[in-house]
mmCIF file of C-alpha atoms (C1' of nucleotides) in Angstrom:
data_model
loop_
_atom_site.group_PDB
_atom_site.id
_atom_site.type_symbol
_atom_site.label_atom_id
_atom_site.label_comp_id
_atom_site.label_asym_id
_atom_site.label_seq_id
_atom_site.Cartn_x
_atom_site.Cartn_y
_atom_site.Cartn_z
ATOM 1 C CA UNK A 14 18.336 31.041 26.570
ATOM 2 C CA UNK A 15 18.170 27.008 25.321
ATOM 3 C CA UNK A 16 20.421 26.575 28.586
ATOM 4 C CA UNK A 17 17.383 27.545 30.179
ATOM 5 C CA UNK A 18 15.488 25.171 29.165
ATOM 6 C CA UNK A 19 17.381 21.998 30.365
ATOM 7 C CA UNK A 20 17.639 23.834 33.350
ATOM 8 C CA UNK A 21 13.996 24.434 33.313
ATOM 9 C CA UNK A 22 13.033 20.641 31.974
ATOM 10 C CA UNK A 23 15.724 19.204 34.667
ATOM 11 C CA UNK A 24 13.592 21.043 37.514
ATOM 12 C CA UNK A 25 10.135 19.550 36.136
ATOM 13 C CA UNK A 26 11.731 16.209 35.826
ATOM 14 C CA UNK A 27 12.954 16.067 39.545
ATOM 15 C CA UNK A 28 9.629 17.889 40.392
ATOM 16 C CA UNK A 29 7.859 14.475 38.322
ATOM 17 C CA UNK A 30 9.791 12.040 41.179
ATOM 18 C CA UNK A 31 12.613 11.253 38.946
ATOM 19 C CA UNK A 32 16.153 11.169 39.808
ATOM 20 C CA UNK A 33 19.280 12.469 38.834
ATOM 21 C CA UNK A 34 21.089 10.181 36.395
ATOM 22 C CA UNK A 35 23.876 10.552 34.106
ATOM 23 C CA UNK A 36 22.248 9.358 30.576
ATOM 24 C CA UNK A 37 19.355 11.278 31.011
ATOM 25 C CA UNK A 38 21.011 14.789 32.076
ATOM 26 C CA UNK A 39 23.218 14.377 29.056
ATOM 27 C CA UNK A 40 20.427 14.190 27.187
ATOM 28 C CA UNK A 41 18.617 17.023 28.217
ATOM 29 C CA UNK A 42 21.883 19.277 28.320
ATOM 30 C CA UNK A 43 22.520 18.206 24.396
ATOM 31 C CA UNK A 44 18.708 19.046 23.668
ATOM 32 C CA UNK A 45 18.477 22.017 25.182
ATOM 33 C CA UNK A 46 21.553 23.395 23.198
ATOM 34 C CA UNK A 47 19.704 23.213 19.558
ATOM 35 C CA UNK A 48 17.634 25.030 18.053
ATOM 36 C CA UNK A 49 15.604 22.366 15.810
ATOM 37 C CA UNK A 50 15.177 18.842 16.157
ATOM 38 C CA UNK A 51 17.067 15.632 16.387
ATOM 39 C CA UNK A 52 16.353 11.798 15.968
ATOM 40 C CA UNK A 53 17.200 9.659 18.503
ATOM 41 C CA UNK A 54 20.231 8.224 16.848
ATOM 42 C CA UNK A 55 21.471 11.559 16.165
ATOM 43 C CA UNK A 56 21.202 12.447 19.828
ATOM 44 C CA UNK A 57 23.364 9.516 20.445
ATOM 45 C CA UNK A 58 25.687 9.603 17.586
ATOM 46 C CA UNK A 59 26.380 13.465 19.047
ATOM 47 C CA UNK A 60 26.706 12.080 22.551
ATOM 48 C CA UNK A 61 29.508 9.522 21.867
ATOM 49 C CA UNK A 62 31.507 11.578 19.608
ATOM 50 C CA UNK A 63 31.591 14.174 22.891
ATOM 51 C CA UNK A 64 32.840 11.576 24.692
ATOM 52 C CA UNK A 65 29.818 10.620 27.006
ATOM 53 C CA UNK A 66 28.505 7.614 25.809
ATOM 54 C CA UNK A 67 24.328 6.434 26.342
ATOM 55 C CA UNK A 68 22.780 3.549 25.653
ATOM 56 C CA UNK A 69 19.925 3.964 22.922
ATOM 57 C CA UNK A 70 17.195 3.010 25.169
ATOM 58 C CA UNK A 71 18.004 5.680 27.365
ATOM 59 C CA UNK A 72 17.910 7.827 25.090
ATOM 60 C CA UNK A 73 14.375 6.981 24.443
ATOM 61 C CA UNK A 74 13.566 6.594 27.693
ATOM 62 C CA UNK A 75 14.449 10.433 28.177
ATOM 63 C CA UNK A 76 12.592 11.180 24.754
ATOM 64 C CA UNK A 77 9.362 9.780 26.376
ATOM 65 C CA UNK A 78 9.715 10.937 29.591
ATOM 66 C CA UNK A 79 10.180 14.658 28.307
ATOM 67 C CA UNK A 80 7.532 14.378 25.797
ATOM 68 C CA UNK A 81 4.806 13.147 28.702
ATOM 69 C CA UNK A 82 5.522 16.401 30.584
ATOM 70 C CA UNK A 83 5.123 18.565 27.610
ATOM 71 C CA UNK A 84 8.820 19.267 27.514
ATOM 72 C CA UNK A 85 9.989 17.731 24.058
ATOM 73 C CA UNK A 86 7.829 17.430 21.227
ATOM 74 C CA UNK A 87 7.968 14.440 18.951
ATOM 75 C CA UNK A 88 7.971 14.915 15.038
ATOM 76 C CA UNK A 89 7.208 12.784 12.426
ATOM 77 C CA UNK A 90 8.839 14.423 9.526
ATOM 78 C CA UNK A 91 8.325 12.057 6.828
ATOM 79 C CA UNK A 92 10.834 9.204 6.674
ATOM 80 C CA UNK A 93 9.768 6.909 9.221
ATOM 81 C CA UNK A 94 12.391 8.432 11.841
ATOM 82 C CA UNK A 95 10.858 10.940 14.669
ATOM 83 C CA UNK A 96 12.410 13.746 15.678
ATOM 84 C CA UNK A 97 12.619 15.554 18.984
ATOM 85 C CA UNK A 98 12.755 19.257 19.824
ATOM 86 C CA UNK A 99 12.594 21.326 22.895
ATOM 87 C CA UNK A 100 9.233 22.722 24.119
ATOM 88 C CA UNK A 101 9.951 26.515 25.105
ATOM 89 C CA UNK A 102 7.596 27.471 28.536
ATOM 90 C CA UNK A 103 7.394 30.551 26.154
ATOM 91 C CA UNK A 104 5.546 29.314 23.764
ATOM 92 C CA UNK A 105 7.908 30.130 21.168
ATOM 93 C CA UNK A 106 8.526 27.536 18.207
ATOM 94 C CA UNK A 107 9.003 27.435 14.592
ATOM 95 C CA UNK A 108 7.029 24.865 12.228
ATOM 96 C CA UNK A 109 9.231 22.850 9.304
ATOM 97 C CA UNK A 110 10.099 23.226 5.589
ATOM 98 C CA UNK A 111 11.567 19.710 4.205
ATOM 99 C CA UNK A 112 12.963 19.642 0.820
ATOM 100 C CA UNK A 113 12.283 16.531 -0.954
ATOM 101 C CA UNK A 114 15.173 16.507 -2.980
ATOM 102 C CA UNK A 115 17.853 16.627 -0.589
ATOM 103 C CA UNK A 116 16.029 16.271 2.532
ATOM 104 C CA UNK A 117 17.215 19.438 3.890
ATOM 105 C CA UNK A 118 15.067 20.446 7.080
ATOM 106 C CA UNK A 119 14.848 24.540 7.542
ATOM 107 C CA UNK A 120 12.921 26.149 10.479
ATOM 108 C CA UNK A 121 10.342 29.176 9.648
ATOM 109 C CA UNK A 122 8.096 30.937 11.909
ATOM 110 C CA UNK A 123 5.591 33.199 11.448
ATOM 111 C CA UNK A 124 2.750 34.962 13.392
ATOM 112 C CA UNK A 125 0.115 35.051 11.212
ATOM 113 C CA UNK A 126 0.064 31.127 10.880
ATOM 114 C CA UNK A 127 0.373 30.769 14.474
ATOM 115 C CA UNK A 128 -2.844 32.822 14.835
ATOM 116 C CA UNK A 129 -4.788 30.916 12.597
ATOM 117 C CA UNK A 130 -4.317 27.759 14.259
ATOM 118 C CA UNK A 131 -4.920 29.337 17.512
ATOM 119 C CA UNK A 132 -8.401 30.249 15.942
ATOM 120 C CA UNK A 133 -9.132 26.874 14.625
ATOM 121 C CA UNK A 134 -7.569 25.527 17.826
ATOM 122 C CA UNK A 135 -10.714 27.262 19.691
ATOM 123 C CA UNK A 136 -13.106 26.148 17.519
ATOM 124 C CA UNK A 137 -12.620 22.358 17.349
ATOM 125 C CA UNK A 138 -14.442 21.499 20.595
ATOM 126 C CA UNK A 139 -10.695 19.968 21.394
ATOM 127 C CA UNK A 140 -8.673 20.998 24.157
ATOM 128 C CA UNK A 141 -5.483 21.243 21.497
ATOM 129 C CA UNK A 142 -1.987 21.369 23.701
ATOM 130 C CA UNK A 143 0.108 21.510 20.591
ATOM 131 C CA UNK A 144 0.521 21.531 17.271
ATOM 132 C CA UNK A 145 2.697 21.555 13.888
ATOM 133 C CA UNK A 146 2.831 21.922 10.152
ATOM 134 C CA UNK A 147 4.990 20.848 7.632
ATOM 135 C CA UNK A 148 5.467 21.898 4.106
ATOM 136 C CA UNK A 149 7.273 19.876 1.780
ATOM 137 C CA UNK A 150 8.882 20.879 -1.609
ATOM 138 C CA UNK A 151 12.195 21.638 -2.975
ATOM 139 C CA UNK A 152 14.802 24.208 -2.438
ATOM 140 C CA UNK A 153 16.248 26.382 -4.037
ATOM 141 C CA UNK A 154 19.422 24.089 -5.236
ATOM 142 C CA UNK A 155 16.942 21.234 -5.598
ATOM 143 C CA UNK A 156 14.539 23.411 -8.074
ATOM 144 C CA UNK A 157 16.997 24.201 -10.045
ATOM 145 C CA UNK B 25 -16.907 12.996 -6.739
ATOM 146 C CA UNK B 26 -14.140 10.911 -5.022
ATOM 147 C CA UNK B 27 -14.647 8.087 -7.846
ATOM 148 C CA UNK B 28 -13.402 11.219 -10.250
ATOM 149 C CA UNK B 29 -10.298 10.635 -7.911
ATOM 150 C CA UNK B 30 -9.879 7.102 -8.914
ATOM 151 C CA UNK B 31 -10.455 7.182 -12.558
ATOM 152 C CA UNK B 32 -7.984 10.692 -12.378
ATOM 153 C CA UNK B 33 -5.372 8.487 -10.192
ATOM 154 C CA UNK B 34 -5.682 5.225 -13.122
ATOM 155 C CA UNK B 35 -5.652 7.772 -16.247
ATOM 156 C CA UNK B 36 -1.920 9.542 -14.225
ATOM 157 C CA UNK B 37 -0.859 5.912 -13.595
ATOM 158 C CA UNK B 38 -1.037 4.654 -17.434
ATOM 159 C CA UNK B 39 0.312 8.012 -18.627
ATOM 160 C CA UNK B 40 3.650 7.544 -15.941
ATOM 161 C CA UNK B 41 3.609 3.954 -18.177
ATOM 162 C CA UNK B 42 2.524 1.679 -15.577
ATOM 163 C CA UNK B 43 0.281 -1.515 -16.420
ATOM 164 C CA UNK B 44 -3.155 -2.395 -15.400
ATOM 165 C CA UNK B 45 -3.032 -5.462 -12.713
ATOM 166 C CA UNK B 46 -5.675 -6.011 -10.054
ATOM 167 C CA UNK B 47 -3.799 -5.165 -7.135
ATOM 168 C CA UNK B 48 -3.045 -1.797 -7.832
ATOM 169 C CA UNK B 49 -6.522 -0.968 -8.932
ATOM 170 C CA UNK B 50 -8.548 -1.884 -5.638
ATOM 171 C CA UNK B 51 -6.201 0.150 -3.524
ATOM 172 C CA UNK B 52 -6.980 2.911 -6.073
ATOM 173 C CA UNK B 53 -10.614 2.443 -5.763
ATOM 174 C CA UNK B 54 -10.517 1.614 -2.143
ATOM 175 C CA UNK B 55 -8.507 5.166 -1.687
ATOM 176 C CA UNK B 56 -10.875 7.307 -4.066
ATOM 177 C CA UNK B 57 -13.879 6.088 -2.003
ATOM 178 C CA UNK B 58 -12.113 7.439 1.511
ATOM 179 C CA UNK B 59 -12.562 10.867 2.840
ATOM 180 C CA UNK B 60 -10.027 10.509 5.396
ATOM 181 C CA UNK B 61 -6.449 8.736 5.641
ATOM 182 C CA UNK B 62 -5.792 5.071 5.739
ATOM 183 C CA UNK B 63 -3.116 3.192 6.924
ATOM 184 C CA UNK B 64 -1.400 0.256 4.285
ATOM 185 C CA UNK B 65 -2.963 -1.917 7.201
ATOM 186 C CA UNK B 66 -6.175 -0.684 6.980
ATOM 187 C CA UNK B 67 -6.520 -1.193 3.374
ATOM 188 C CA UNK B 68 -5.375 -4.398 2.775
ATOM 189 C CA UNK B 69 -8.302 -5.232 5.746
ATOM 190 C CA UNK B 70 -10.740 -3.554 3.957
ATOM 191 C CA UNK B 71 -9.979 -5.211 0.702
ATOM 192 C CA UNK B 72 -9.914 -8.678 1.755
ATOM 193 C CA UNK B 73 -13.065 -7.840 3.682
ATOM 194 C CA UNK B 74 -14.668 -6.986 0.650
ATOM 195 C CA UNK B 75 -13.327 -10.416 -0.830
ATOM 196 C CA UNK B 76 -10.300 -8.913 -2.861
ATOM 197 C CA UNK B 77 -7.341 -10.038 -0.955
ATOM 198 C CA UNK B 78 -4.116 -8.344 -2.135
ATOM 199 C CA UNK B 79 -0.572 -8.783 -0.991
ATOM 200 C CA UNK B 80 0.984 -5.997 1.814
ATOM 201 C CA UNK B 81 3.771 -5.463 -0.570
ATOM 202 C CA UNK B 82 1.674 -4.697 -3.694
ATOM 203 C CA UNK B 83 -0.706 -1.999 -1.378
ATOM 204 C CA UNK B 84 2.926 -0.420 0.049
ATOM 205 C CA UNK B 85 4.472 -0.387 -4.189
ATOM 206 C CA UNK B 86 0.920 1.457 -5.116
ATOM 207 C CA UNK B 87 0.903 4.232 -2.369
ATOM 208 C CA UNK B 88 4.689 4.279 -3.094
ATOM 209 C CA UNK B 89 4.239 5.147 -7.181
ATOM 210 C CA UNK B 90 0.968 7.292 -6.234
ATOM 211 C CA UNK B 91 2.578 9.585 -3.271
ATOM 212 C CA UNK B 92 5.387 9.797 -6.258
ATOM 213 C CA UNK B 93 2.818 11.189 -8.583
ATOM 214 C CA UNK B 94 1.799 13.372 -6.342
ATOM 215 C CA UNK B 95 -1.866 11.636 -6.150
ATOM 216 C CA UNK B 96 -1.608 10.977 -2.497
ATOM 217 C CA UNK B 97 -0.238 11.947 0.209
ATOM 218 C CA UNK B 98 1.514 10.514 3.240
ATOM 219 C CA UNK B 99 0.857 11.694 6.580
ATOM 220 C CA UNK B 100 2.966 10.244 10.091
ATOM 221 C CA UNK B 101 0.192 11.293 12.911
ATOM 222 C CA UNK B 102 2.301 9.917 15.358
ATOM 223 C CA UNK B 103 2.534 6.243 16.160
ATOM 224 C CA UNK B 104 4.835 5.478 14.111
ATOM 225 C CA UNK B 105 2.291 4.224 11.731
ATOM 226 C CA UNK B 106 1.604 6.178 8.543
ATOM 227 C CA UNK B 107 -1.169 6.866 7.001
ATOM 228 C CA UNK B 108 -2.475 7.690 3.216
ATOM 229 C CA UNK B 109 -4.940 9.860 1.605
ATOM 230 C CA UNK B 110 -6.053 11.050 -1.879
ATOM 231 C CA UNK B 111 -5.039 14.642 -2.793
ATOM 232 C CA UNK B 112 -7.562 16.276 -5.054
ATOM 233 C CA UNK B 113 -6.719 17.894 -8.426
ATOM 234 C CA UNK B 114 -8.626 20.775 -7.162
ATOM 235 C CA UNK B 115 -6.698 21.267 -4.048
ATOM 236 C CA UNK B 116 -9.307 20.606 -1.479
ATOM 237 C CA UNK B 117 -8.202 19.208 1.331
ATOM 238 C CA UNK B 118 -8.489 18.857 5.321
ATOM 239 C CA UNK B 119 -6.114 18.879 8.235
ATOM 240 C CA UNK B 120 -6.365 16.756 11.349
ATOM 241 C CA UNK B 121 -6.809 16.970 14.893
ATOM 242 C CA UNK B 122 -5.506 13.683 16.776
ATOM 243 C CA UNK B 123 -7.203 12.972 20.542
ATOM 244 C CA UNK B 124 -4.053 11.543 22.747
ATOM 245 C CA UNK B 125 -6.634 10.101 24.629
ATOM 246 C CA UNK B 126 -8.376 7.872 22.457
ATOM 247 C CA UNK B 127 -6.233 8.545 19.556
ATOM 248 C CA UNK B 128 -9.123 9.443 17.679
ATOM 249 C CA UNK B 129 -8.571 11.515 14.444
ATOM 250 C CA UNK B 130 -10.893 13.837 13.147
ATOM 251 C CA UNK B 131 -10.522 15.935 10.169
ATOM 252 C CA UNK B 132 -11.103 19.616 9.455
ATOM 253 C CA UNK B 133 -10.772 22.223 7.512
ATOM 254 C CA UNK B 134 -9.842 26.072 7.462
ATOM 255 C CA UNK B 135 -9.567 28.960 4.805
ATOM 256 C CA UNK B 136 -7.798 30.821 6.699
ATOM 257 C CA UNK B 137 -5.184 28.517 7.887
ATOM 258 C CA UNK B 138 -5.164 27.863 3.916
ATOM 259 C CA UNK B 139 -4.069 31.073 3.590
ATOM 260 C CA UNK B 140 -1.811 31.989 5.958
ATOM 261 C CA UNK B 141 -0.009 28.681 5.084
ATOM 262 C CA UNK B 142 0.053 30.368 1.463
ATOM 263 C CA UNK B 143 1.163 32.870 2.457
ATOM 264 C CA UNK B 144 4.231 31.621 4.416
ATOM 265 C CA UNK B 145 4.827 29.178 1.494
ATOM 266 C CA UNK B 146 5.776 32.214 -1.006
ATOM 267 C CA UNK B 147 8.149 33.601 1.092
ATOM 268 C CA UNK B 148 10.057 30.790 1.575
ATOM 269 C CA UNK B 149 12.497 30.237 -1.293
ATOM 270 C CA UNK B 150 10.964 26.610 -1.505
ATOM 271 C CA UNK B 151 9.044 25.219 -4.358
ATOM 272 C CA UNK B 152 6.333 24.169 -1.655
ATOM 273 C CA UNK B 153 3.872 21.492 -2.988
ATOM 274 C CA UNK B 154 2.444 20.103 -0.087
ATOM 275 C CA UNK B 155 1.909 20.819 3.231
ATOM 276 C CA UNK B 156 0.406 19.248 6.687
ATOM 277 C CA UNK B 157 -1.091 20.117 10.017
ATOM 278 C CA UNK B 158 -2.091 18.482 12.855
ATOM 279 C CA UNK B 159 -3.380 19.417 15.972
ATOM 280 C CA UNK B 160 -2.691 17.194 19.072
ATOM 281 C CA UNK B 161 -5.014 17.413 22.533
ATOM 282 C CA UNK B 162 -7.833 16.053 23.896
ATOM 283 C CA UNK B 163 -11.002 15.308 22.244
ATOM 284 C CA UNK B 164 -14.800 16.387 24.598
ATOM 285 C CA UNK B 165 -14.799 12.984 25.681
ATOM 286 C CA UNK B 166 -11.430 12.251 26.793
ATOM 287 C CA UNK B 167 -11.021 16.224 28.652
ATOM 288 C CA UNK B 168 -14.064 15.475 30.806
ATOM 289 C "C1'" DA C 13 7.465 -13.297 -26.149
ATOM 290 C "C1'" DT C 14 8.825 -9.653 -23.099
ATOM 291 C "C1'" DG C 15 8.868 -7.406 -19.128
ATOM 292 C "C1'" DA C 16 5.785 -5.337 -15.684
ATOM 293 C "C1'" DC C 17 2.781 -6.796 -11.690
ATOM 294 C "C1'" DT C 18 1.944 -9.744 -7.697
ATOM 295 C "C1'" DG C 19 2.317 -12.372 -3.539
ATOM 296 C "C1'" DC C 20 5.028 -14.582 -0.218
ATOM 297 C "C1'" DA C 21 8.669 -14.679 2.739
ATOM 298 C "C1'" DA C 22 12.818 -12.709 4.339
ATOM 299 C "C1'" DA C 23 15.360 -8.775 5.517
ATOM 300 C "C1'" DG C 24 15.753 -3.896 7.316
ATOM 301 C "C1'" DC C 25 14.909 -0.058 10.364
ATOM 302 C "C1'" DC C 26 13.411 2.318 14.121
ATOM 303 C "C1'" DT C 27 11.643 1.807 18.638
ATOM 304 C "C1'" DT C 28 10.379 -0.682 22.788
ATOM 305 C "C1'" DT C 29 10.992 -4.142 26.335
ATOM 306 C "C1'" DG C 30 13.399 -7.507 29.593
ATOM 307 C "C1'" DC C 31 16.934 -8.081 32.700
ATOM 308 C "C1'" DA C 32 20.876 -7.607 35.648
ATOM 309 C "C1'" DC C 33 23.973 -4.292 37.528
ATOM 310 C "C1'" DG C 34 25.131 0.331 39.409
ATOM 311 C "C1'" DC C 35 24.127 4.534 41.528
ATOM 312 C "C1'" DA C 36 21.145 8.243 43.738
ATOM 313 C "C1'" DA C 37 18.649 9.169 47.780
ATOM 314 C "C1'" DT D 7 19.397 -0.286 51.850
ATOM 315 C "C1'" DT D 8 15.829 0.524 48.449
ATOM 316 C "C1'" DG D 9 14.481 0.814 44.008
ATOM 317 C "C1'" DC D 10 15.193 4.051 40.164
ATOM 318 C "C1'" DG D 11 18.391 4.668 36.311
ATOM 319 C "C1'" DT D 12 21.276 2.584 32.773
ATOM 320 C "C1'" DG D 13 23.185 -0.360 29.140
ATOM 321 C "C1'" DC D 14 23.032 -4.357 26.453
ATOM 322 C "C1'" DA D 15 20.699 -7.519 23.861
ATOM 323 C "C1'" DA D 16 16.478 -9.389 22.343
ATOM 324 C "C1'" DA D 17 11.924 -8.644 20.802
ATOM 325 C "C1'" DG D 18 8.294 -5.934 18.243
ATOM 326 C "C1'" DG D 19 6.062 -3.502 14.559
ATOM 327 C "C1'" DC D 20 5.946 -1.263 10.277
ATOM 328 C "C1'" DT D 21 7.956 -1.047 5.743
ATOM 329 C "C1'" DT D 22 10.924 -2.517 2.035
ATOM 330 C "C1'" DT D 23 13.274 -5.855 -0.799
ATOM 331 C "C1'" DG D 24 14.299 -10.368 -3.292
ATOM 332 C "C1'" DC D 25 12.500 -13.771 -6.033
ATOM 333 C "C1'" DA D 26 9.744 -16.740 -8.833
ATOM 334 C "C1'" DG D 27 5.345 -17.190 -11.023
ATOM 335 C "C1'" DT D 28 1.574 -14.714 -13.581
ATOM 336 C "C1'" DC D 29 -0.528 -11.563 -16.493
ATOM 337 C "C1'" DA D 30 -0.839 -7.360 -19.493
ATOM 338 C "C1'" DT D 31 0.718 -5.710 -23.878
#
DNA sequence: ATGACTGCAAAGCCTTTGCACGCAA
DNA sequence: TTGCGTGCAAAGGCTTTGCAGTCAT
């Protein structure tokens, strides 16, 4: 199922007018294999240690390119560094949970939230496309 | 009401042992008189506007030791500029909805969305202090 | 008198941009 | 052959850090 989606995202790329090139497949392929996000560097840091090399502008090339056709969504999880996950056609996604101690980022999901922002969503007078949340604290090692 | 914010955010300050110097005040006033986030740009215009010119680095130190003290809160609503706002003793608080348009950020809030998010924070196995949302589309104007 | 607070300037990071070369179409 | 795609290096922008002088205690 996340081969799908680079499959999917390759087809609305070509679809966009853009061509087949080496850094940018790479980049989608590696995307559309996780399940939460990545920062840029870590996208290339993965890259080069599988042998297939991309220059970091590339790489953000990609990033942008994917995020203008809805494809990627950017994250701004706290430290300055954005992060980049997969857009399911589904609909499907998870929101964050960032421990401040150790900075350890765990995916949640859950219905009910995702039904109250589609309420407030219709009431804003916005045309809302997406969304996230964040909730920051400390885990369970971090709490002590 | 939001000058209770200031004099709570100066009383926390001198109890975590930290002098009284001019700098750090006006960004506390300046923030307690907001309703909405700033960015560390934004305030040091608005102070030396007002005739009180303060250094970047002293403004970036102050939201620094307040976000540590839990008396404001840092939000990244996407360009890669962040921005700061108060957090109320009493929990109060307001969410944003960011026009990609005209970029354009207005706040609102939600009991519901409160709730849920509550709700979702129990069950996490996190100590959850704080959380965020945003909502990203297109404001009435920019939709047409 | 001591050490925190400040401001300025320099350094650090992440991200974007400019440019020349290579490859898809 | 055309011009998009790519990589490298340089430039940009926001934030943090180093340092010396000043001010609170």
């Amino acid at each position: 199922m996340s081969r799908d989606w680079a499959e999917h995202a390759q087809g609305a790329l070509r679809e966009a007018g853009f061509r087949a090139g080496g850094a940018r497949r790479a980049v989608v392929e590696l995307l559309g294999e996780q399940d939460c996000a990545l920062s840029a560097a870590e996208i290339e840091g993965q890259l080069r240690r599988r042998g297939h090399t991309v220059g970091r502008a590339s790489v953000y090339r990609t990033l942008e390119q994917l995020e203008g056709l809805h494809l990627v969504q950017r994250l701004e999880i706290g430290t300055g560094t954005a992060s980049f996950e997969p857009l399911r056609p589904t609909g499907e996604h998870h929101h964050h949970l960032v421990c401040g101690g150790c900075g350890r980022v765990v995916p949640f999901e859950d219905p009910q939230l995702e039904r109250a922002i589609a309420h407030v969503s219709r009431s804003t007078g916005f045309d809302v496309s997406e969304h996230d949340v964040t909730l920051r604290g400390l885990c369970g090692r971090c709490a002590g």
